CSV table of C-alpha atoms in Angstrom, one decimal:
chain,number,residue,atom,x,y,z
A,1,MET,CA,0.2,0.3,-0.2
A,2,SER,CA,1.3,3.4,-0.8
A,3,GLU,CA,1.3,6.5,1.6
A,4,LYS,CA,0.5,9.4,0.3
A,5,ASN,CA,2.8,12.0,1.8
A,6,ARG,CA,2.3,16.1,2.4
A,7,GLU,CA,3.9,17.6,-0.5
A,8,ALA,CA,6.7,19.7,1.5
A,9,GLY,CA,6.8,23.2,0.9
A,10,ILE,CA,8.8,26.2,1.9
A,11,LEU,CA,8.3,28.6,4.8
A,12,THR,CA,6.7,32.0,3.9
A,13,LEU,CA,8.3,35.3,5.0
A,14,ASN,CA,5.9,35.6,8.0
A,15,GLU,CA,6.4,31.9,9.5
A,16,ILE,CA,10.3,32.5,8.9
A,17,ARG,CA,9.8,36.1,11.0
A,18,GLU,CA,8.1,34.1,13.8
A,19,LEU,CA,10.9,31.2,13.6
A,20,PHE,CA,13.8,33.1,14.2
A,21,LEU,CA,12.1,36.3,16.9
A,22,SER,CA,14.3,36.5,19.8
A,23,ARG,CA,11.0,36.6,21.7
A,24,ASN,CA,9.9,32.5,20.5
A,25,LEU,CA,13.4,30.9,21.1
A,26,GLU,CA,12.1,29.6,23.8
A,27,LYS,CA,8.6,28.3,22.3
A,28,ASN,CA,10.3,27.3,18.8
A,29,TRP,CA,13.8,26.4,20.2
A,30,SER,CA,13.7,25.1,23.4
A,31,GLY,CA,15.6,27.7,24.3
A,32,ASN,CA,18.0,25.7,22.8
A,33,THR,CA,20.6,28.9,21.6
A,34,THR,CA,23.3,26.8,19.8
A,35,HIS,CA,20.2,25.1,17.4
A,36,TYR,CA,18.8,28.5,17.0
A,37,LEU,CA,22.0,29.9,15.8
A,38,ILE,CA,22.8,27.3,13.5
A,39,ASN,CA,19.8,27.3,12.1
A,40,ALA,CA,19.9,31.1,11.9
A,41,ILE,CA,23.0,31.7,10.3
A,42,ALA,CA,21.9,29.1,7.4
A,43,CYS,CA,18.9,30.9,6.8
A,44,THR,CA,20.4,34.4,6.7
A,45,THR,CA,23.5,33.8,4.7
A,46,GLY,CA,23.1,31.3,2.6
A,47,MET,CA,25.8,28.8,4.0
A,48,ARG,CA,26.1,25.3,4.0
A,49,LYS,CA,25.4,22.7,6.8
A,50,GLY,CA,29.6,21.7,7.0
A,51,GLU,CA,30.3,25.8,6.3
A,52,ILE,CA,28.6,26.4,9.8
A,53,GLN,CA,30.8,23.1,10.9
A,54,ALA,CA,34.3,24.3,10.1
A,55,LEU,CA,33.0,27.8,11.1
A,56,LYS,CA,36.2,29.1,13.5
A,57,TRP,CA,35.9,32.4,15.5
A,58,ASN,CA,38.6,34.0,13.6
A,59,ALA,CA,36.2,34.0,11.0
A,60,ILE,CA,33.1,36.2,12.4
A,61,ASN,CA,33.6,39.5,11.7
A,62,ASP,CA,31.2,42.6,12.8
A,63,THR,CA,29.3,42.2,9.7
A,64,TYR,CA,30.2,39.3,7.5
A,65,ILE,CA,31.3,35.8,8.2
A,66,ASP,CA,34.5,34.7,6.4
A,67,VAL,CA,33.4,31.3,4.4
A,68,VAL,CA,36.8,29.3,4.1
A,69,ALA,CA,36.6,25.9,4.9
A,70,SER,CA,33.6,23.4,5.0
A,71,TRP,CA,34.0,20.3,7.5
A,72,ASP,CA,34.1,16.7,5.9
A,73,ARG,CA,33.5,13.8,8.4
A,74,LYS,CA,36.0,11.8,6.6
A,75,TYR,CA,39.1,14.8,6.0
A,76,GLY,CA,37.6,17.7,8.8
A,77,ASP,CA,38.1,21.0,7.2
A,78,VAL,CA,38.6,20.8,3.4
A,79,ARG,CA,37.8,24.1,1.1
A,80,PRO,CA,34.3,24.9,0.3
A,81,LYS,CA,32.4,23.6,-2.3
A,82,HIS,CA,33.2,24.4,-5.5
A,83,ASN,CA,36.3,26.6,-3.5
A,84,SER,CA,34.0,29.1,-3.1
A,85,LYS,CA,35.6,31.2,-0.3
A,86,ARG,CA,33.8,34.3,0.4
A,87,HIS,CA,32.2,36.9,2.3
A,88,VAL,CA,28.8,36.5,3.5
A,89,PRO,CA,26.4,39.3,5.4
A,90,LEU,CA,25.8,38.7,9.3
A,91,LEU,CA,23.1,40.2,10.6
A,92,PRO,CA,24.2,42.2,14.0
A,93,THR,CA,21.6,40.4,15.9
A,94,ILE,CA,23.0,37.0,15.1
A,95,HIS,CA,26.7,38.4,15.7
A,96,ASP,CA,25.4,39.7,19.2
A,97,LEU,CA,24.9,36.3,20.1
A,98,LEU,CA,27.3,34.8,18.7
A,99,ILE,CA,29.6,36.7,20.5
A,100,SER,CA,27.8,35.9,24.0
A,101,ILE,CA,28.0,32.3,24.0
A,102,LYS,CA,31.7,32.7,23.0
A,103,GLN,CA,33.4,31.1,26.4
A,104,THR,CA,37.3,30.8,25.0
A,105,ASP,CA,39.7,33.9,23.9
A,106,SER,CA,41.0,31.3,21.1
A,107,ASN,CA,40.0,32.2,17.6
A,108,ASP,CA,41.0,29.6,16.0
A,109,GLU,CA,38.6,27.4,17.8
A,110,TYR,CA,35.5,25.9,16.4
A,111,VAL,CA,32.2,28.0,17.1
A,112,PHE,CA,30.0,25.1,17.2
């Protein structure tokens, strides 16, 4: 018997706003700032999962992120897909949250 699956769609702009409003952190993310930040970075920058996994503190600037690496399970840090080193804009609210979770002074440690 085949099962009818609901068609997967994309979030509307209003749904995205509600998902990432900081006042909804507890409701939507169970208060998990790390999961919130990972998803907010992906949504607002277009960074790939491996690029976020390889993100180090020294790549975070006040207004942008330097995407210079991606994470590979087998090889660790590797060059990004298509060797696409680039600067991606960083929203001030996300920058401030990132800085608030920083627990070390070492800039070459991984963020997540």
